[in-house]
Coordinates of C-alpha atoms and ligand atoms in Angstrom, one line a residue:
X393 CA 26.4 10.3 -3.0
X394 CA 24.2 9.3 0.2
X395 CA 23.9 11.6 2.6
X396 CA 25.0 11.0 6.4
X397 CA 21.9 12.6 8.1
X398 CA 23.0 12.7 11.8
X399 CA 20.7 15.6 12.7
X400 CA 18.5 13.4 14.5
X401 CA 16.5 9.8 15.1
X402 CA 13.8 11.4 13.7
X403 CA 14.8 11.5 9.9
X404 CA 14.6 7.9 9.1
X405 CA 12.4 6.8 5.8
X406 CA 10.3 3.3 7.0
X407 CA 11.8 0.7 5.4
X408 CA 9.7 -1.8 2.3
X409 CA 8.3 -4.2 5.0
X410 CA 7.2 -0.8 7.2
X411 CA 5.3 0.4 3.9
X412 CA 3.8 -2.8 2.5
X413 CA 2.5 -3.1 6.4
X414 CA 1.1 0.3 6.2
X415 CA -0.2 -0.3 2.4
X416 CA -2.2 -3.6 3.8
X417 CA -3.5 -2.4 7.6
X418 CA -7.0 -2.8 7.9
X419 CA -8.4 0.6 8.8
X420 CA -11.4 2.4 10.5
X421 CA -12.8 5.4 11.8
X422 CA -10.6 6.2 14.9
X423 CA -12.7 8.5 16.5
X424 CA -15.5 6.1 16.2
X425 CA -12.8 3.8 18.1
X426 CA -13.0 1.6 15.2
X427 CA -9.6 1.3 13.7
X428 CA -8.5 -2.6 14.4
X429 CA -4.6 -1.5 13.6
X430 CA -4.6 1.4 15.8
X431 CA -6.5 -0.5 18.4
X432 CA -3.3 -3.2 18.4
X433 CA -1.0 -0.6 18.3
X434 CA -2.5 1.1 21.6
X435 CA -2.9 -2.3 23.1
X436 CA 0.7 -3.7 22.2
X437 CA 2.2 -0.5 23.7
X438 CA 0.4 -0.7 26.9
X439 CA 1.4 -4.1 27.6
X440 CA 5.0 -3.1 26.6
X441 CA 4.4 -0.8 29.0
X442 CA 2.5 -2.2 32.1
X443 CA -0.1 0.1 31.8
X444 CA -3.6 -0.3 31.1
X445 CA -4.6 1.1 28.0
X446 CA -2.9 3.2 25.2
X447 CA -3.6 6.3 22.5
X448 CA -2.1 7.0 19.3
X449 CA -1.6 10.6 18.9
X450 CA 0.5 12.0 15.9
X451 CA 3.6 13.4 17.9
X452 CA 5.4 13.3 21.1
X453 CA 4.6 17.0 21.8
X454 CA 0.9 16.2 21.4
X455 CA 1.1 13.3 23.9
X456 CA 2.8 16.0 26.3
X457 CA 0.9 18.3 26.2
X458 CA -2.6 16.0 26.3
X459 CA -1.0 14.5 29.4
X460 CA -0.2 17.8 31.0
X461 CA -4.3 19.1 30.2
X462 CA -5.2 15.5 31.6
X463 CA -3.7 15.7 34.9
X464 CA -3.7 19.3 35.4
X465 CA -6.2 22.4 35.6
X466 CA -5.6 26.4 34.5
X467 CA -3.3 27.9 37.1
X468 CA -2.2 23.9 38.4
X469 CA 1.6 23.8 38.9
X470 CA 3.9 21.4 37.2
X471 CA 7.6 20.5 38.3
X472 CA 9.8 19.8 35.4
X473 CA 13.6 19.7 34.6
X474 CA 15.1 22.8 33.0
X475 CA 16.5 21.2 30.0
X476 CA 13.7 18.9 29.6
X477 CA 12.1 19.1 26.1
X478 CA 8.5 20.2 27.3
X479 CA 9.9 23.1 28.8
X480 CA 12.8 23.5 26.1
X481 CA 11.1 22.5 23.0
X482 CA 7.4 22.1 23.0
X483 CA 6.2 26.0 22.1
X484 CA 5.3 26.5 25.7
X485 CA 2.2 24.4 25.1
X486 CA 2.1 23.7 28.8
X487 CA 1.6 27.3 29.4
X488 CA -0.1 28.2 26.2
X489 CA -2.8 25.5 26.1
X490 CA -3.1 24.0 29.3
X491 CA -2.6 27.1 31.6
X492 CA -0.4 25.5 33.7
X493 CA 2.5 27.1 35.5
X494 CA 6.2 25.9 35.2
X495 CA 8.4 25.1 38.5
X496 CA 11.8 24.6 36.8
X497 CA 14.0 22.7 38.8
X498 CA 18.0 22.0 37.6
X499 CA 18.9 18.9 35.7
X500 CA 21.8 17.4 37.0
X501 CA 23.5 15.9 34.1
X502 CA 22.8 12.4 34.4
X503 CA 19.0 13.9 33.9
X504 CA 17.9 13.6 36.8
X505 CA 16.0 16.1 39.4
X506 CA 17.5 16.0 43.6
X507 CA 15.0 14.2 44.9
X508 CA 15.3 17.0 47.6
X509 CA 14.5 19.7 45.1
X510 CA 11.4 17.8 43.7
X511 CA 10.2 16.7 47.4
X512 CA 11.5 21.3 48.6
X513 CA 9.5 22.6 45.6
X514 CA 6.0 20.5 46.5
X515 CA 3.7 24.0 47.7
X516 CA 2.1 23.9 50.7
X517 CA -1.7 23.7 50.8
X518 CA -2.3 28.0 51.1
X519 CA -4.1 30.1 49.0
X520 CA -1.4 32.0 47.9
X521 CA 0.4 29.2 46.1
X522 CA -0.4 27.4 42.6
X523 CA -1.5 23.6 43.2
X524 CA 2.1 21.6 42.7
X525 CA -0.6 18.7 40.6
X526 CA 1.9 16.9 38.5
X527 CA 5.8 16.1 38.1
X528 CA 6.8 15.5 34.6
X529 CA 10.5 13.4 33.9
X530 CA 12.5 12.1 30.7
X531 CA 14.2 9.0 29.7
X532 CA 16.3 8.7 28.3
X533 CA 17.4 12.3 28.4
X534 CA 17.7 14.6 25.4
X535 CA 19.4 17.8 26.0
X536 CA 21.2 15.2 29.0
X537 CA 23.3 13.4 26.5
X538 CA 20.6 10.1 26.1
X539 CA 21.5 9.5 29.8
X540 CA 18.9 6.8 31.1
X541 CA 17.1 7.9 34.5
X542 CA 17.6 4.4 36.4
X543 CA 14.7 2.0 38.6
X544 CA 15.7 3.9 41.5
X545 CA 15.5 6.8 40.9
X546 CA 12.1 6.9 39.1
X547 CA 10.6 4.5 42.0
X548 CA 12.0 7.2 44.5
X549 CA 11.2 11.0 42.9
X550 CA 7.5 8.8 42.4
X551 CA 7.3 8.1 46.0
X552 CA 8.0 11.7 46.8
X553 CA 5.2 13.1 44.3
X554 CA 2.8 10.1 44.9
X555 CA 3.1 11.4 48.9
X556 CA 2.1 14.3 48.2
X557 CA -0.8 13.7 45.4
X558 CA 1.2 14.8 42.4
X559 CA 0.6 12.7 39.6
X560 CA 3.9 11.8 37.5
X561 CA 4.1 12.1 34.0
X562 CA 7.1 10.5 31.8
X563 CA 8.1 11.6 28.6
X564 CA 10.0 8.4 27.4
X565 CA 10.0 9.3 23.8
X566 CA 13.2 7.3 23.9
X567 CA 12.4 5.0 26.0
X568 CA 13.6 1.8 24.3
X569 CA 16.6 2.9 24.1
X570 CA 16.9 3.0 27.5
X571 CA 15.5 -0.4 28.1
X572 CA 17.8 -1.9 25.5
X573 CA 21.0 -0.1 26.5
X574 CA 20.0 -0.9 30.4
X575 CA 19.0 -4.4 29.1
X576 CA 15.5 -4.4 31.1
X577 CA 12.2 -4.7 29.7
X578 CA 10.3 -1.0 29.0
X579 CA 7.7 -1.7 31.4
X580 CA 10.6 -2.2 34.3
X581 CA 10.7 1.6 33.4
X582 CA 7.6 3.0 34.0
X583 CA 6.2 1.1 37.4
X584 CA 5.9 4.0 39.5
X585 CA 4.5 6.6 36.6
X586 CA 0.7 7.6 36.2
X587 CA 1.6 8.4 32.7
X588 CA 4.0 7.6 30.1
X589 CA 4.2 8.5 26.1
X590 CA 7.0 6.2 23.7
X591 CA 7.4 8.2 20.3
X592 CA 7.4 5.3 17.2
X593 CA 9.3 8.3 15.1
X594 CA 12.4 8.2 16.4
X595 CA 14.8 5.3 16.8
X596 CA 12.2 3.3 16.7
X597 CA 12.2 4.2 12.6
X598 CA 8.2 5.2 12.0
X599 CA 7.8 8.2 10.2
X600 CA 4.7 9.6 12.3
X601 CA 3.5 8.8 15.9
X602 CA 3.4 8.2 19.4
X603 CA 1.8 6.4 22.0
X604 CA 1.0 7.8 25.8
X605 CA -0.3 5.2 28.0
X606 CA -1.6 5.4 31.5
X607 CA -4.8 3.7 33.5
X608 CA -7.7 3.0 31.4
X609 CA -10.1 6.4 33.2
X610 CA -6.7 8.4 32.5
X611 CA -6.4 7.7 28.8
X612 CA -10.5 7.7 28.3
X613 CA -10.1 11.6 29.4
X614 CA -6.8 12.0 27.4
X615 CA -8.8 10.8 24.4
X616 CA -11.4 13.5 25.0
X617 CA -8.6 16.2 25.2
X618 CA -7.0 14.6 22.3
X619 CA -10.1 15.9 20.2
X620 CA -9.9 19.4 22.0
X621 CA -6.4 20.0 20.2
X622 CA -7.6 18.7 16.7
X623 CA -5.9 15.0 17.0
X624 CA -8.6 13.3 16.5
X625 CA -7.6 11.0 13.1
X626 CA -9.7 9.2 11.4
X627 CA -8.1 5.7 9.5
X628 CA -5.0 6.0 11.4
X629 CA -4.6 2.5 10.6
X630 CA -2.4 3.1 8.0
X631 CA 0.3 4.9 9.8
X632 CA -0.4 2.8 13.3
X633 CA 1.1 0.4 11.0
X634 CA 4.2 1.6 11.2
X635 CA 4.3 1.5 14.6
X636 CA 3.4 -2.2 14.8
X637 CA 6.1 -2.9 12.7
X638 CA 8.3 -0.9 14.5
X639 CA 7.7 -2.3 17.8
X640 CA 7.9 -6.0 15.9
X641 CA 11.3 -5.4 14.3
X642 CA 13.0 -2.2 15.1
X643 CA 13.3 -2.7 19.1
X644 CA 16.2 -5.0 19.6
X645 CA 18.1 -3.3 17.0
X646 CA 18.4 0.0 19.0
X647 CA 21.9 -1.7 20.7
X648 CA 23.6 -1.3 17.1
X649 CA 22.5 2.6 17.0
X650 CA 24.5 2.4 20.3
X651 CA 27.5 0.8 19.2
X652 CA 27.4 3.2 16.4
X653 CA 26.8 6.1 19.4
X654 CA 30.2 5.0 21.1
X655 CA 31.8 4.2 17.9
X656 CA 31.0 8.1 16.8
X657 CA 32.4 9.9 20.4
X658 CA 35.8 7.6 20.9
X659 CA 36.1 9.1 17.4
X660 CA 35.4 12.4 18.0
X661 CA 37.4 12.5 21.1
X662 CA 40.8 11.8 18.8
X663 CA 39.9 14.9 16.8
X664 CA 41.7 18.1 18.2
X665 CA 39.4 20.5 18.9
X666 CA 36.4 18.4 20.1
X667 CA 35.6 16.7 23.0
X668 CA 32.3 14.4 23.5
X669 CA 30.6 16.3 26.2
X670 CA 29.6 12.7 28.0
X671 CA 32.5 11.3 29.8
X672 CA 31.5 8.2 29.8
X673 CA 30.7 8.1 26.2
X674 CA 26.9 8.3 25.4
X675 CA 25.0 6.0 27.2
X676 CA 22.5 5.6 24.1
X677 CA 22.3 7.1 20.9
X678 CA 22.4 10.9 21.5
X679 CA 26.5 12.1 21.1
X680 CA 26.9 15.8 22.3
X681 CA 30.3 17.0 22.0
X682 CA 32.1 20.8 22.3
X683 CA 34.2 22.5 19.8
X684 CA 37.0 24.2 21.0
X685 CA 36.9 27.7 19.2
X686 CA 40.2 28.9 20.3
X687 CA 42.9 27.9 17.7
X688 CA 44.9 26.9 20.7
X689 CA 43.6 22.2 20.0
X690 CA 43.8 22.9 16.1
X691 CA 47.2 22.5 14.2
X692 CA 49.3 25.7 13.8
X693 CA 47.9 28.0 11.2
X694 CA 44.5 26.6 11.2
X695 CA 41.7 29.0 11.5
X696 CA 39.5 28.6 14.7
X697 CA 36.4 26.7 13.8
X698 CA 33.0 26.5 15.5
X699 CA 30.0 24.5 15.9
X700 CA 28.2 26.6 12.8
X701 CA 31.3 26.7 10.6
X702 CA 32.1 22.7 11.1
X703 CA 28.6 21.6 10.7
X704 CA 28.8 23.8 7.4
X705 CA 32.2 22.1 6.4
X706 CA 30.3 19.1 7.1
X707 CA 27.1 19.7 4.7
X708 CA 29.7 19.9 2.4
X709 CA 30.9 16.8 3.1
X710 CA 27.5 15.2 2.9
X711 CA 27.4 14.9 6.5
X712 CA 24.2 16.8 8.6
X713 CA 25.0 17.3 12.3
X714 CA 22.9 19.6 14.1
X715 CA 24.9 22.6 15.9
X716 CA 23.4 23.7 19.6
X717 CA 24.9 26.8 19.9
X718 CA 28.6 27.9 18.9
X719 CA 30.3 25.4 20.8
X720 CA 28.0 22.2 20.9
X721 CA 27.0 19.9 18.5
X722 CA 24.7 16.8 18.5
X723 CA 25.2 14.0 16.7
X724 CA 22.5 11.1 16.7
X725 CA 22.6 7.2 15.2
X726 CA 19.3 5.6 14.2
X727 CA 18.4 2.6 11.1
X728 CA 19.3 4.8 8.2
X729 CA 23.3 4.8 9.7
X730 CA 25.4 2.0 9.2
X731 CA 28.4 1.6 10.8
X732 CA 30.8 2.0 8.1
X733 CA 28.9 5.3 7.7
X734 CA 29.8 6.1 11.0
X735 CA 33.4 5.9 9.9
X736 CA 32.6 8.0 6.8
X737 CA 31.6 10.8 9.0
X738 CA 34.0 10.6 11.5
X739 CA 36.5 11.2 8.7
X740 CA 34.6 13.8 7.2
X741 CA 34.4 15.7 10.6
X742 CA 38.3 15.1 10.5
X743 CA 38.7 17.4 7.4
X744 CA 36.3 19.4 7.7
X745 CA 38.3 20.5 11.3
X746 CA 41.2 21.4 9.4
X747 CA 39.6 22.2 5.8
X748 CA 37.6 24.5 4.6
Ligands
PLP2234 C1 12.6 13.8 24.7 C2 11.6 14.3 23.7 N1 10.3 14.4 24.0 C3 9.4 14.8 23.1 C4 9.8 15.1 21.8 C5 8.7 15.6 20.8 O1 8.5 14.7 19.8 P1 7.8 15.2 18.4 O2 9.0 15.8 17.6 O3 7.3 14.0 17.8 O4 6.8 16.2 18.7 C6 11.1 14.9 21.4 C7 11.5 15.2 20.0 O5 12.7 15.2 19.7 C8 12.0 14.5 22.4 O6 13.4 14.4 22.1

């Protein structure tokens, strides 16, 4: 019996056109610059993008964190959200690699940042304070519920940071999906930003990749610190594949993971017991929702059940859901879910409320 991975966009297989792509890309030495498929892939990205040049890099944390060394220097200080995933989920690499000190500011929960917070936490020019050097946001919004930071707010928190010679970094390694679900073009996105990375691993469907894109001097120095943290490949071609064919084929199709999204939380919201944490139903194809673990929403005589327990009821069930804690779990749509699956595993999540 198939199982339902909802873990994550991230767990996809590349379909049979992905892999005869990847089995016939005409390859090179990368670091020599001479792979011709990587070279499309950088180049298709940064027009997708309305930037001026691209690099391949093998994850989303390593374009973070080669952005972060690009703009910043040791003891620089960068403004981020506090659920963002470079602060949440990326090792401390910031800190670690690039030296560079946090200034955590809330996330409201559409994702954004006050603009008053960004433009209040800017340091004064004094030698007692780090250098405030770079602003880093997210779109759509992870640990926000997929929420899409709209045009304008990303042109205004840009105008605040551009004022006052921060550069602005975006980490957009859901990007499409924000596009697609806002129904504007990617590069409508990223106007205001000096950098931007778009992983090709997640709904996208690739299984390895990303691309951060930026001016042409910034992404000749990000290919330099590329090499310093070892990801320098050499006939990347044959994965950069992948991402071609992704960005040929898999973009469009990002509004059915989002059907399936809304599909899963109106779902969810008629189980007792669990309540999709977005109001407004996901905006994408990230569904968060709470588990009640007070027996009070279950049916009399039913044990209380929490995140852990029902996402082990649900392994059972052949369903994978990944619990946040012991009240939250995430569910996410990609390629490999159809939408009768989606049904599947709302009834599985049914039962496994009131099972065992
Ligand atoms: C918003 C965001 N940024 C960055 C990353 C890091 O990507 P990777 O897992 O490829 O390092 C992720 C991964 O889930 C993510 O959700």
């Amino acid at each position: 019996m198939k199982v339902i991975d909802l873990r994550s966009d991230t767990v996809t297989g590349p379909t049979k056109g992905m892999r005869s792509a990847m089995a016939l890309a005409p390859v090179g030495d990368d670091v020599y610059g001479e792979d011709p498929t990587v070279n499309r892939l950088q180049g298709m990205m940064a027009e997708l993008l309305g930037m001026e040049a691209g690099l391949f890099v093998a994850s989303g944390t390593m374009a973070n964190i080669v952005a972060v060394l690009t703009h910043t220097g040791r003891g620089d200080e960068m403004i981020l959200g506090d659920r963002s995933h470079i602060f949440l989920y990326e090792g401390g690499a910031a800190a670690g690699l690039a030296g560079v000190h946090p200034h955590l500011l809330k996330n409201e929960p559409d994702g954004t940042i006050a603009l008053a917070a960004i433009e209040g936490a800017i340091r004064a020019d004094n030698v007692h304070f780090p250098r405030s050097r770079l602003l880093c946001l997210e779109n759509t919004h992870n640990r926000c519920g997929g929420e899409i930071l709209g045009l304008d707010y990303l042109t205004a928190a840009c105008a605040i940071a551009h004022r006052h010679g921060l550069a602005v970094h975006l980490d957009g390694a859901r990007l499409f999906n924000a596009a697609v679900a806002a129904g504007i073009v990617p590069s409508d996105l990223t106007q205001g930003v000096d950098s931007v990375m778009v992983c090709l691993s997640k709904g996208l469907g690739a299984p390895v990749g990303s691309v951060l894109c930026g001016s042409r001097p910034f992404i000749d120095e990000a290919r330099r610190m590329r090499k310093v943290v070892g990801g320098g490949m050499r006939q990347a071609g044959i994965i950069a594949a992948a991402g071609i064919y992704a960005l040929e084929q898999h973009i469009d199709r990002l509004a059915e993971d989002h059907e399936n999204a809304r599909r899963l939380a109106s779902g969810i919201d008629t189980i007792p017991g669990l309540t999709c944490s977005q109001p407004d139903g996901p905006a994408t194809n990230l569904v968060y929702f709470s588990v009640d673990c007070s027996a009070a929403n279950v049916a009399a005589g039913d044990p209380p059940v929490d995140a852990i327990i029902l996402s082990e009821r649900l392994r059972a069930r052949n369903v994978l859901a990944s619990p946040l804690g012991p009240d939250l779990i995430r569910m996410v749509t990609h390629l490999d879910v159809t939408q009768a699956e989606i049904d599947v595993a709302l009834f599985a999540l049914r039962s496994a409320v009131h099972g065992t």
